[in-house]
Short mmCIF file of C-alpha atoms and ligand atoms in Angstrom, two decimals:
data_model
loop_
_atom_site.label_atom_id
_atom_site.label_comp_id
_atom_site.label_asym_id
_atom_site.label_seq_id
_atom_site.Cartn_x
_atom_site.Cartn_y
_atom_site.Cartn_z
CA MET A 1 1.21 -10.99 3.83
CA GLU A 2 -0.03 -7.42 4.31
CA LEU A 3 -2.87 -5.60 2.57
CA PHE A 4 -2.62 -1.80 2.48
CA LEU A 5 -5.08 0.81 1.30
CA ASP A 6 -3.80 3.40 -1.20
CA THR A 7 -5.86 6.48 -0.37
CA ALA A 8 -6.00 9.80 1.45
CA GLU A 9 -9.76 9.57 2.01
CA VAL A 10 -10.37 9.13 5.74
CA ASP A 11 -13.88 7.66 5.23
CA GLU A 12 -12.44 4.95 2.98
CA VAL A 13 -9.86 4.07 5.63
CA LYS A 14 -12.66 3.86 8.22
CA GLU A 15 -14.69 1.56 5.95
CA ILE A 16 -11.92 -0.92 5.19
CA ALA A 17 -10.43 -0.78 8.70
CA SER A 18 -13.86 -1.76 10.04
CA TRP A 19 -13.50 -5.09 8.19
CA GLY A 20 -10.63 -5.92 10.55
CA ILE A 21 -8.13 -6.82 7.83
CA LEU A 22 -6.39 -3.54 7.04
CA ASP A 23 -2.63 -3.67 7.69
CA GLY A 24 -1.55 -0.16 6.63
CA VAL A 25 -2.16 2.82 4.34
CA THR A 26 -0.10 4.49 1.62
CA THR A 27 -0.62 8.07 0.49
CA ASN A 28 1.15 10.26 -2.05
CA PRO A 29 1.00 13.96 -3.00
CA SER A 30 -1.55 13.28 -5.78
CA LEU A 31 -3.88 11.45 -3.38
CA ILE A 32 -3.54 14.29 -0.84
CA LYS A 33 -4.40 16.79 -3.60
CA LYS A 34 -7.46 14.72 -4.56
CA SER A 35 -8.65 14.71 -0.92
CA GLY A 36 -8.59 18.54 -0.91
CA ARG A 37 -7.49 18.44 2.75
CA ASP A 38 -4.50 19.42 4.87
CA PHE A 39 -1.69 16.86 4.51
CA LYS A 40 -0.74 16.46 8.17
CA LYS A 41 -4.35 16.46 9.41
CA VAL A 42 -5.23 13.68 6.96
CA ILE A 43 -2.21 11.56 7.90
CA LYS A 44 -2.90 12.03 11.61
CA GLU A 45 -6.54 10.99 11.24
CA ILE A 46 -5.61 7.95 9.14
CA ALA A 47 -2.90 6.92 11.60
CA GLU A 48 -5.41 7.07 14.44
CA ILE A 49 -7.81 4.75 12.59
CA CYS A 50 -5.28 2.18 11.35
CA ASP A 51 -2.42 1.17 13.64
CA GLY A 52 -0.27 -0.28 10.83
CA PRO A 53 2.38 1.65 8.87
CA ILE A 54 0.99 4.85 7.29
CA SER A 55 3.20 6.23 4.51
CA ALA A 56 3.57 10.03 4.35
CA GLU A 57 5.59 11.23 1.37
CA VAL A 58 8.23 13.97 1.41
CA THR A 59 8.34 16.48 -1.44
CA SER A 60 11.90 17.81 -1.15
CA MET A 61 14.20 16.53 -3.87
CA ASP A 62 17.47 16.96 -1.95
CA SER A 63 18.45 14.55 0.82
CA GLU A 64 18.83 17.30 3.41
CA GLY A 65 15.28 18.49 2.74
CA MET A 66 13.92 14.93 2.73
CA ILE A 67 15.57 14.19 6.08
CA LYS A 68 14.29 17.47 7.57
CA GLU A 69 10.73 16.77 6.35
CA GLY A 70 10.91 13.16 7.53
CA LEU A 71 12.06 14.15 11.01
CA GLU A 72 9.37 16.84 11.24
CA LEU A 73 6.65 14.41 10.18
CA LYS A 74 7.89 11.84 12.69
CA SER A 75 7.93 14.40 15.51
CA GLU A 76 4.46 15.78 14.76
CA LEU A 77 2.53 12.69 13.72
CA PRO A 78 1.62 9.38 15.39
CA GLU A 79 4.28 6.70 15.92
CA ASN A 80 2.99 4.42 13.13
CA VAL A 81 3.71 6.99 10.39
CA ILE A 82 6.58 6.00 8.10
CA ILE A 83 8.35 8.23 5.61
CA LYS A 84 8.01 7.78 1.87
CA VAL A 85 10.90 8.99 -0.28
CA PRO A 86 11.44 8.80 -4.05
CA CYS A 87 13.92 6.30 -5.49
CA THR A 88 16.74 8.69 -6.42
CA PRO A 89 20.33 8.93 -5.18
CA GLU A 90 19.19 11.73 -2.84
CA GLY A 91 16.38 9.45 -1.69
CA LEU A 92 18.93 6.73 -0.91
CA ILE A 93 20.94 9.14 1.25
CA ALA A 94 17.78 10.13 3.12
CA THR A 95 16.73 6.47 3.48
CA LYS A 96 20.09 5.56 4.99
CA GLU A 97 19.98 8.46 7.45
CA LEU A 98 16.34 8.09 8.49
CA SER A 99 16.53 4.30 8.83
CA SER A 100 19.75 4.57 10.87
CA ARG A 101 17.67 6.66 13.31
CA GLY A 102 15.14 3.84 13.55
CA ILE A 103 12.59 5.53 11.25
CA GLY A 104 10.69 3.33 8.80
CA VAL A 105 11.18 4.37 5.16
CA ASN A 106 9.11 3.38 2.13
CA VAL A 107 11.09 3.97 -1.08
CA THR A 108 8.59 4.75 -3.81
CA LEU A 109 8.46 5.09 -7.61
CA ILE A 110 10.49 1.90 -8.17
CA PHE A 111 10.52 0.68 -11.77
CA SER A 112 13.50 -1.70 -11.83
CA ALA A 113 14.89 -4.52 -9.70
CA SER A 114 18.20 -2.65 -9.38
CA GLN A 115 16.40 0.32 -7.83
CA ALA A 116 14.67 -2.03 -5.38
CA LEU A 117 18.00 -3.60 -4.43
CA MET A 118 19.71 -0.23 -3.87
CA ALA A 119 16.82 0.96 -1.69
CA ALA A 120 16.99 -2.26 0.34
CA LYS A 121 20.72 -1.79 0.83
CA ALA A 122 20.07 1.73 2.09
CA GLY A 123 17.89 0.22 4.83
CA ALA A 124 14.36 0.77 3.49
CA MET A 125 11.56 -0.88 5.45
CA TYR A 126 9.54 -1.13 2.20
CA VAL A 127 10.31 -0.83 -1.51
CA SER A 128 7.36 0.07 -3.73
CA PRO A 129 7.51 -1.20 -7.33
CA PHE A 130 4.69 0.38 -9.41
CA VAL A 131 3.04 -2.45 -11.34
CA GLY A 132 0.21 -0.55 -13.07
CA ARG A 133 2.34 2.31 -14.36
CA ILE A 134 4.61 -0.24 -16.09
CA ASP A 135 1.55 -1.91 -17.65
CA ASP A 136 0.41 1.58 -18.75
CA ILE A 137 3.48 1.97 -20.97
CA GLY A 138 2.96 -1.43 -22.60
CA HIS A 139 5.25 -3.62 -20.49
CA GLU A 140 4.43 -6.37 -17.99
CA GLY A 141 4.51 -4.79 -14.53
CA MET A 142 4.22 -8.16 -12.81
CA ASP A 143 7.56 -9.25 -14.34
CA LEU A 144 9.22 -6.66 -12.11
CA ILE A 145 7.67 -8.18 -8.98
CA ALA A 146 8.80 -11.64 -10.13
CA GLN A 147 12.36 -10.43 -10.73
CA ILE A 148 12.58 -8.66 -7.36
CA MET A 149 11.24 -11.70 -5.53
CA ARG A 150 13.78 -13.97 -7.27
CA ILE A 151 16.58 -11.69 -6.07
CA TRP A 152 15.14 -11.57 -2.53
CA GLU A 153 15.06 -15.42 -2.50
CA GLN A 154 18.81 -15.48 -3.18
CA TYR A 155 19.54 -13.15 -0.27
CA PRO A 156 17.44 -14.15 2.73
CA GLU A 157 19.28 -11.55 4.82
CA ILE A 158 17.31 -8.77 3.05
CA GLU A 159 14.73 -7.59 5.55
CA THR A 160 13.10 -4.97 3.30
CA LYS A 161 9.52 -5.83 2.38
CA VAL A 162 8.37 -5.71 -1.24
CA LEU A 163 5.23 -3.57 -1.42
CA ALA A 164 3.48 -4.01 -4.77
CA ALA A 165 1.96 -0.62 -5.65
CA SER A 166 0.05 1.01 -8.50
CA ILE A 167 -2.40 -1.86 -8.45
CA ARG A 168 -5.16 -1.58 -11.06
CA HIS A 169 -7.36 -4.66 -10.62
CA PRO A 170 -7.96 -7.64 -8.30
CA THR A 171 -5.93 -9.99 -10.51
CA HIS A 172 -2.86 -7.83 -9.88
CA ILE A 173 -3.26 -8.55 -6.17
CA LEU A 174 -3.58 -12.31 -6.62
CA GLU A 175 -0.62 -12.40 -9.01
CA CYS A 176 1.76 -10.40 -6.84
CA LEU A 177 0.87 -12.38 -3.74
CA GLN A 178 1.45 -15.66 -5.62
CA LEU A 179 4.90 -14.32 -6.48
CA GLY A 180 5.56 -13.79 -2.78
CA ALA A 181 5.30 -9.98 -2.49
CA HIS A 182 5.12 -9.22 1.23
CA THR A 183 2.63 -6.39 0.86
CA ALA A 184 0.25 -4.92 -1.70
CA THR A 185 -1.40 -1.50 -1.62
CA MET A 186 -4.60 -0.89 -3.53
CA PRO A 187 -7.43 1.62 -3.98
CA THR A 188 -10.64 1.07 -1.99
CA LYS A 189 -12.48 -0.07 -5.11
CA ILE A 190 -10.16 -3.08 -5.36
CA PHE A 191 -10.62 -4.03 -1.69
CA ARG A 192 -14.37 -4.08 -2.39
CA GLN A 193 -13.88 -6.07 -5.62
CA LEU A 194 -11.76 -8.67 -3.79
CA MET A 195 -14.74 -9.40 -1.52
CA LYS A 196 -17.40 -9.40 -4.21
CA HIS A 197 -18.72 -12.47 -6.01
CA PRO A 198 -22.04 -12.68 -7.88
CA LEU A 199 -22.56 -16.26 -6.66
CA THR A 200 -22.25 -15.07 -3.04
CA ASP A 201 -24.90 -12.42 -3.75
CA SER A 202 -27.29 -14.79 -5.54
CA GLY A 203 -26.64 -17.46 -2.87
CA ILE A 204 -27.63 -15.04 -0.09
CA GLU A 205 -30.72 -13.97 -2.05
CA ARG A 206 -31.81 -17.62 -2.44
CA PHE A 207 -31.17 -18.47 1.26
CA LEU A 208 -33.09 -15.41 2.43
CA SER A 209 -36.01 -16.09 0.14
CA ASP A 210 -36.17 -19.77 1.21
CA TRP A 211 -35.93 -18.75 4.86
CA ALA A 212 -38.84 -16.31 4.37
CA ASP A 213 -40.87 -19.27 3.01
CA VAL A 214 -39.90 -21.35 6.09
CA GLU A 215 -41.05 -18.52 8.38
CA ASN A 216 -44.27 -18.01 6.45
CA ALA A 217 -44.98 -21.72 6.76
CA GLY A 218 -44.48 -21.39 10.54
CA ASN A 219 -41.55 -23.86 10.62
CA ALA A 220 -38.89 -21.46 11.98
C1 LIG B 1 1.87 3.72 -3.82
O1 LIG B 1 2.39 3.95 -2.76
C2 LIG B 1 1.31 4.76 -4.72
O2 LIG B 1 0.67 5.72 -3.93
C3 LIG B 1 0.29 4.24 -5.68
O3 LIG B 1 0.17 2.85 -5.62
C4 LIG B 1 0.40 4.82 -7.05
O4 LIG B 1 -0.59 4.25 -7.85
P1 LIG B 1 -1.05 4.89 -9.25
O5 LIG B 1 -0.08 4.46 -10.29
O6 LIG B 1 -2.41 4.29 -9.46
O7 LIG B 1 -1.08 6.38 -9.06
#
């Protein structure tokens, strides 16, 4: 089971990587825009902090352009960068070509099990179903993860990992991992929330205060 960070903020990658449990990072054009920084510089810095797969997304909409961008990114950026392409027929063509050259591809913007299956057949390393954006339009995003995982169970030869994306809260993470998703990518806020519990905080407060009493009494 892999936990990825969904961000283009280098400081956030540093923070979560320092915990020792960060398996990879996903970015997208909107996250790059939010960072206000140069795309390739950001990806390079992130890939030097985290040695897991770092998704860099292409913006061409034709397969030729996607392949060209993917090859350029692979030649200019660290080895652990993988190429993110949209789930369209052109994206499938690019996925097939890039993966046949040994390049990892993350097929993104997946909203149906059939799209996930097609991307897997094209050789994707990851397929990214967007849970939160399905919830946003009034449907149950987690049902898509369940459906994809049921299909994957029937065909153990599928090597493509299911990367649950567009995660909105900690419960999403627990649910998709219970369904067997191989990977989940989440914003930094959710990584922090996963580690937070008020009883841990109050427990530490009590232990520290009792220990201060022990020291004051000279029993330490
Ligand atoms: C995943 O790779 C995407 O970058 C991301 O999870 C999209 O999430 P959003 O729906 O919160 O924008």
